[in-house]
Structure formats: structure tokens, C-alpha cells
PDB file of C-alpha atoms in Angstrom:
ATOM      1  CA  MET I   1      26.590  43.313 -81.088  1.00  0.00           C
ATOM      2  CA  THR I   2      28.051  43.897 -77.852  1.00  0.00           C
ATOM      3  CA  ASP I   3      27.297  47.045 -75.684  1.00  0.00           C
ATOM      4  CA  GLU I   4      30.913  47.376 -74.365  1.00  0.00           C
ATOM      5  CA  ILE I   5      33.831  49.121 -75.713  1.00  0.00           C
ATOM      6  CA  ILE I   6      36.870  47.666 -75.488  1.00  0.00           C
ATOM      7  CA  PHE I   7      40.185  49.754 -75.455  1.00  0.00           C
ATOM      8  CA  ASP I   8      43.369  48.314 -76.547  1.00  0.00           C
ATOM      9  CA  SER I   9      46.291  50.308 -75.877  1.00  0.00           C
ATOM     10  CA  LYS I  10      49.419  50.461 -77.911  1.00  0.00           C
ATOM     11  CA  PRO I  11      52.943  50.309 -77.056  1.00  0.00           C
ATOM     12  CA  ASP I  12      53.565  53.615 -78.718  1.00  0.00           C
ATOM     13  CA  ALA I  13      54.855  56.454 -76.699  1.00  0.00           C
ATOM     14  CA  VAL I  14      53.844  60.058 -77.162  1.00  0.00           C
ATOM     15  CA  PRO I  15      57.210  62.102 -77.688  1.00  0.00           C
ATOM     16  CA  TYR I  16      57.551  64.466 -74.880  1.00  0.00           C
ATOM     17  CA  ASN I  17      56.933  67.602 -76.982  1.00  0.00           C
ATOM     18  CA  TYR I  18      53.654  66.442 -77.653  1.00  0.00           C
ATOM     19  CA  ARG I  19      52.732  65.785 -74.394  1.00  0.00           C
ATOM     20  CA  ILE I  20      50.247  68.105 -73.080  1.00  0.00           C
ATOM     21  CA  SER I  21      52.121  68.764 -69.672  1.00  0.00           C
ATOM     22  CA  TYR I  22      55.420  69.628 -71.441  1.00  0.00           C
ATOM     23  CA  LYS I  23      53.448  71.993 -73.826  1.00  0.00           C
ATOM     24  CA  VAL I  24      51.397  73.901 -70.943  1.00  0.00           C
ATOM     25  CA  ALA I  25      54.829  74.107 -69.076  1.00  0.00           C
ATOM     26  CA  GLN I  26      56.377  75.579 -72.259  1.00  0.00           C
ATOM     27  CA  LEU I  27      53.845  78.207 -73.159  1.00  0.00           C
ATOM     28  CA  CYS I  28      53.667  79.409 -69.522  1.00  0.00           C
ATOM     29  CA  LEU I  29      57.377  79.868 -69.546  1.00  0.00           C
ATOM     30  CA  ILE I  30      57.184  81.668 -72.921  1.00  0.00           C
ATOM     31  CA  ILE I  31      54.847  84.004 -71.668  1.00  0.00           C
ATOM     32  CA  SER I  32      56.595  84.799 -68.983  1.00  0.00           C
ATOM     33  CA  LYS I  33      59.827  85.415 -70.422  1.00  0.00           C
ATOM     34  CA  CYS I  34      58.530  87.203 -73.470  1.00  0.00           C
ATOM     35  CA  CYS I  35      55.563  89.243 -72.432  1.00  0.00           C
ATOM     36  CA  SER I  36      56.059  91.781 -69.823  1.00  0.00           C
ATOM     37  CA  GLY I  37      53.205  94.166 -68.903  1.00  0.00           C
ATOM     38  CA  ARG I  38      49.340  94.201 -69.459  1.00  0.00           C
ATOM     39  CA  SER I  39      49.284  93.921 -73.003  1.00  0.00           C
ATOM     40  CA  GLY I  40      49.828  90.062 -72.885  1.00  0.00           C
ATOM     41  CA  CYS I  41      51.512  87.590 -75.519  1.00  0.00           C
ATOM     42  CA  SER I  42      49.847  87.141 -78.742  1.00  0.00           C
ATOM     43  CA  LEU I  43      49.193  83.388 -80.138  1.00  0.00           C
ATOM     44  CA  VAL I  44      51.610  84.065 -83.089  1.00  0.00           C
ATOM     45  CA  LYS I  45      54.361  84.763 -80.711  1.00  0.00           C
ATOM     46  CA  ILE I  46      53.786  81.636 -78.681  1.00  0.00           C
ATOM     47  CA  HIS I  47      53.701  79.707 -81.632  1.00  0.00           C
ATOM     48  CA  ILE I  48      57.033  81.114 -83.000  1.00  0.00           C
ATOM     49  CA  PHE I  49      58.762  80.519 -79.893  1.00  0.00           C
ATOM     50  CA  SER I  50      57.256  77.059 -79.439  1.00  0.00           C
ATOM     51  CA  SER I  51      58.521  75.890 -82.512  1.00  0.00           C
ATOM     52  CA  ALA I  52      61.900  76.970 -82.211  1.00  0.00           C
ATOM     53  CA  LEU I  53      62.150  75.426 -78.750  1.00  0.00           C
ATOM     54  CA  ASN I  54      61.260  71.955 -80.660  1.00  0.00           C
ATOM     55  CA  THR I  55      64.114  71.888 -82.976  1.00  0.00           C
ATOM     56  CA  LYS I  56      68.052  73.546 -83.227  1.00  0.00           C
ATOM     57  CA  GLU I  57      67.383  74.300 -87.010  1.00  0.00           C
ATOM     58  CA  TYR I  58      64.198  76.480 -86.243  1.00  0.00           C
ATOM     59  CA  MET I  59      66.011  77.909 -83.454  1.00  0.00           C
ATOM     60  CA  LYS I  60      68.726  79.014 -85.950  1.00  0.00           C
ATOM     61  CA  ILE I  61      66.039  80.580 -88.577  1.00  0.00           C
ATOM     62  CA  LEU I  62      64.385  82.592 -85.447  1.00  0.00           C
ATOM     63  CA  GLU I  63      67.982  83.902 -84.610  1.00  0.00           C
ATOM     64  CA  ASP I  64      68.649  84.821 -88.202  1.00  0.00           C
ATOM     65  CA  TYR I  65      65.438  86.697 -88.436  1.00  0.00           C
ATOM     66  CA  ILE I  66      65.566  88.636 -85.192  1.00  0.00           C
ATOM     67  CA  PHE I  67      69.078  89.781 -86.319  1.00  0.00           C
ATOM     68  CA  GLU I  68      68.239  90.578 -89.827  1.00  0.00           C
ATOM     69  CA  LYS I  69      70.094  88.224 -91.231  1.00  0.00           C
ATOM     70  CA  ILE I  70      66.978  86.652 -93.370  1.00  0.00           C
ATOM     71  CA  PRO I  71      64.011  89.141 -94.498  1.00  0.00           C
ATOM     72  CA  TYR I  72      61.108  86.655 -93.228  1.00  0.00           C
ATOM     73  CA  MET I  73      60.622  82.995 -91.488  1.00  0.00           C
ATOM     74  CA  LEU I  74      57.867  80.632 -92.153  1.00  0.00           C
ATOM     75  CA  VAL I  75      55.888  80.142 -88.754  1.00  0.00           C
ATOM     76  CA  ARG I  76      54.558  76.692 -87.854  1.00  0.00           C
ATOM     77  CA  PHE I  77      51.334  76.387 -86.288  1.00  0.00           C
ATOM     78  CA  ASP I  78      51.155  73.520 -84.065  1.00  0.00           C
ATOM     79  CA  SER I  79      47.825  72.042 -83.026  1.00  0.00           C
ATOM     80  CA  SER I  80      49.313  70.840 -79.965  1.00  0.00           C
ATOM     81  CA  VAL I  81      50.148  74.331 -78.793  1.00  0.00           C
ATOM     82  CA  ASN I  82      46.390  75.628 -79.463  1.00  0.00           C
ATOM     83  CA  ARG I  83      45.318  72.477 -77.279  1.00  0.00           C
ATOM     84  CA  ALA I  84      47.798  73.534 -74.656  1.00  0.00           C
ATOM     85  CA  VAL I  85      46.433  76.846 -74.372  1.00  0.00           C
ATOM     86  CA  LYS I  86      42.922  75.538 -73.987  1.00  0.00           C
ATOM     87  CA  TYR I  87      44.246  73.360 -71.211  1.00  0.00           C
ATOM     88  CA  ALA I  88      46.079  76.385 -69.514  1.00  0.00           C
ATOM     89  CA  ILE I  89      43.044  78.298 -69.544  1.00  0.00           C
ATOM     90  CA  ALA I  90      40.867  75.583 -68.171  1.00  0.00           C
ATOM     91  CA  ASP I  91      43.342  74.955 -65.416  1.00  0.00           C
ATOM     92  CA  ASN I  92      43.409  78.715 -64.687  1.00  0.00           C
ATOM     93  CA  LEU I  93      47.100  78.906 -65.278  1.00  0.00           C
ATOM     94  CA  LEU I  94      46.405  81.524 -68.404  1.00  0.00           C
ATOM     95  CA  ILE I  95      43.992  84.500 -68.675  1.00  0.00           C
ATOM     96  CA  GLN I  96      43.001  85.430 -72.306  1.00  0.00           C
ATOM     97  CA  LEU I  97      42.626  89.301 -72.563  1.00  0.00           C
ATOM     98  CA  LYS I  98      40.114  91.228 -74.641  1.00  0.00           C
ATOM     99  CA  ASN I  99      42.419  91.974 -77.376  1.00  0.00           C
ATOM    100  CA  GLY I 100      42.979  88.066 -77.567  1.00  0.00           C
ATOM    101  CA  THR I 101      46.650  87.755 -76.014  1.00  0.00           C
ATOM    102  CA  PHE I 102      47.191  85.671 -73.117  1.00  0.00           C
ATOM    103  CA  ARG I 103      48.747  86.599 -69.732  1.00  0.00           C
ATOM    104  CA  LEU I 104      49.691  84.322 -66.752  1.00  0.00           C
ATOM    105  CA  SER I 105      47.163  84.269 -63.970  1.00  0.00           C
ATOM    106  CA  ASP I 106      48.510  84.329 -60.335  1.00  0.00           C
ATOM    107  CA  LYS I 107      48.201  80.543 -60.202  1.00  0.00           C
ATOM    108  CA  GLY I 108      50.603  80.439 -63.600  1.00  0.00           C
ATOM    109  CA  LYS I 109      52.936  82.823 -62.006  1.00  0.00           C
ATOM    110  CA  GLN I 110      53.194  80.470 -59.126  1.00  0.00           C
ATOM    111  CA  PHE I 111      53.754  77.664 -61.680  1.00  0.00           C
ATOM    112  CA  ILE I 112      56.566  79.370 -63.382  1.00  0.00           C
ATOM    113  CA  LEU I 113      58.239  79.903 -59.860  1.00  0.00           C
ATOM    114  CA  GLU I 114      58.125  76.378 -59.321  1.00  0.00           C
ATOM    115  CA  ILE I 115      59.688  75.732 -62.638  1.00  0.00           C
ATOM    116  CA  GLU I 116      62.541  78.632 -61.912  1.00  0.00           C
ATOM    117  CA  LYS I 117      63.255  77.078 -58.927  1.00  0.00           C
ATOM    118  CA  ASP I 118      64.618  73.773 -60.485  1.00  0.00           C
ATOM    119  CA  ASN I 119      67.555  74.269 -62.740  1.00  0.00           C
ATOM    120  CA  ASN I 120      67.277  70.961 -64.282  1.00  0.00           C
ATOM    121  CA  LEU I 121      63.451  71.713 -65.482  1.00  0.00           C
ATOM    122  CA  LEU I 122      63.355  73.068 -68.812  1.00  0.00           C
ATOM    123  CA  SER I 123      66.882  74.141 -68.780  1.00  0.00           C
ATOM    124  CA  ASN I 124      67.420  74.583 -72.463  1.00  0.00           C
ATOM    125  CA  GLU I 125      64.233  76.147 -72.921  1.00  0.00           C
ATOM    126  CA  LYS I 126      64.836  78.846 -70.290  1.00  0.00           C
ATOM    127  CA  GLN I 127      68.364  79.416 -71.456  1.00  0.00           C
ATOM    128  CA  TYR I 128      67.232  80.244 -75.222  1.00  0.00           C
ATOM    129  CA  LEU I 129      64.117  82.235 -73.938  1.00  0.00           C
ATOM    130  CA  ASP I 130      66.494  84.425 -71.690  1.00  0.00           C
ATOM    131  CA  LYS I 131      68.622  85.105 -74.250  1.00  0.00           C
ATOM    132  CA  TYR I 132      66.395  85.587 -77.237  1.00  0.00           C
ATOM    133  CA  SER I 133      62.665  86.601 -75.811  1.00  0.00           C
ATOM    134  CA  LYS I 134      62.930  90.095 -75.671  1.00  0.00           C
ATOM    135  CA  ARG I 135      64.521  90.217 -78.989  1.00  0.00           C
ATOM    136  CA  LEU I 136      61.797  89.349 -81.076  1.00  0.00           C
ATOM    137  CA  THR I 137      59.515  92.503 -80.789  1.00  0.00           C
ATOM    138  CA  ASN I 138      55.853  92.838 -81.793  1.00  0.00           C
ATOM    139  CA  ASP I 139      57.013  95.355 -84.519  1.00  0.00           C
ATOM    140  CA  LYS I 140      59.220  92.183 -86.028  1.00  0.00           C
ATOM    141  CA  ILE I 141      55.958  89.800 -85.997  1.00  0.00           C
ATOM    142  CA  ASP I 142      53.985  92.609 -87.348  1.00  0.00           C
ATOM    143  CA  VAL I 143      56.328  92.762 -90.262  1.00  0.00           C
ATOM    144  CA  LEU I 144      56.177  88.987 -90.811  1.00  0.00           C
ATOM    145  CA  MET I 145      52.306  89.082 -90.539  1.00  0.00           C
ATOM    146  CA  SER I 146      52.215  91.893 -93.111  1.00  0.00           C
ATOM    147  CA  ALA I 147      54.338  89.991 -95.645  1.00  0.00           C
ATOM    148  CA  TRP I 148      52.093  86.974 -95.219  1.00  0.00           C
ATOM    149  CA  ARG I 149      48.902  89.042 -95.946  1.00  0.00           C
ATOM    150  CA  TYR I 150      50.593  90.720 -98.792  1.00  0.00           C
ATOM    151  CA  ASN I 151      52.765  88.071-100.347  1.00  0.00           C
ATOM    152  CA  ASN I 152      50.783  84.879 -99.754  1.00  0.00           C
ATOM    153  CA  ALA I 153      47.185  86.091 -99.959  1.00  0.00           C
TER     154      ALA I 153
END
């Protein structure tokens, strides 16, 4: 037996939307655009917008829910988002508040300023969030969560 561990790298690339650096930037952008004030941004809201930013189909579903064209929507909880939250906290970009929500730290705010300076960086994400971020209210999220509790328990 050998005491060595051999790592054999594979040629498979990780898709951009699963790279931790992209997810951290995406969630910081979501928090900066969606959640103002001291209340912070819920993990559910982060997941909803992260999913919407991943596919045009989910973008449309979220738009339909926001404008009450559909009574509910399914929310995809992605483990890469949870992992990105942990990395962002470890890198001092995010702060978790006592109520469980998340807010950008001063370092996170500076990070977002750098992202905003570059018009080519996360341009589709910025455009979508500028248009819809304030329209998904906490009340709409509470309605969704109540539907999960009472219809799918």
C-alpha cells in the first residue's frame, strides 16, 4: 500500500453558474438590489432570485408570480447558493443578522461598487434585478411560504 494520495484531474469544466466566485458575486448583487434597510434579506428571497437568474424560464415564472398572473410558484433551493453564503460570510462580505437574514458588510458594499462600475460584469443580472428586485415583497414571499406549509405539509 502506498501512503500517497494521487489526484488525477479531469477535463470537465464547472459551469459558470456553479462556480463559487460567480455565486458569491450573484448573491451579493441580489442582496444589494433586493434588500434595503436594516431588516436584511431572507435566504428564501436569495434562492428565488438566484434561480431566476439561472434560467429564462424561471425568470418568466417569477415575473408571472410578481404580477399575480399565477397564484404560486415553486422555489428551487440550490446547495450552491448555501455554499456561496458560507463563503461570503467567511470572506466578510456578508453579515448574518440575529433574525437570520443577511446584509452586506462594508467589504461587501465595496465589492458591489466594483461590480457596478463594470457595465459588462453581470450585466443581465443587474438589468433583471433593477427591474424586479423591489417587486418581490416579503408579503409575497410570506404568502408563498404559507402555501407550502398548509398545502404541502
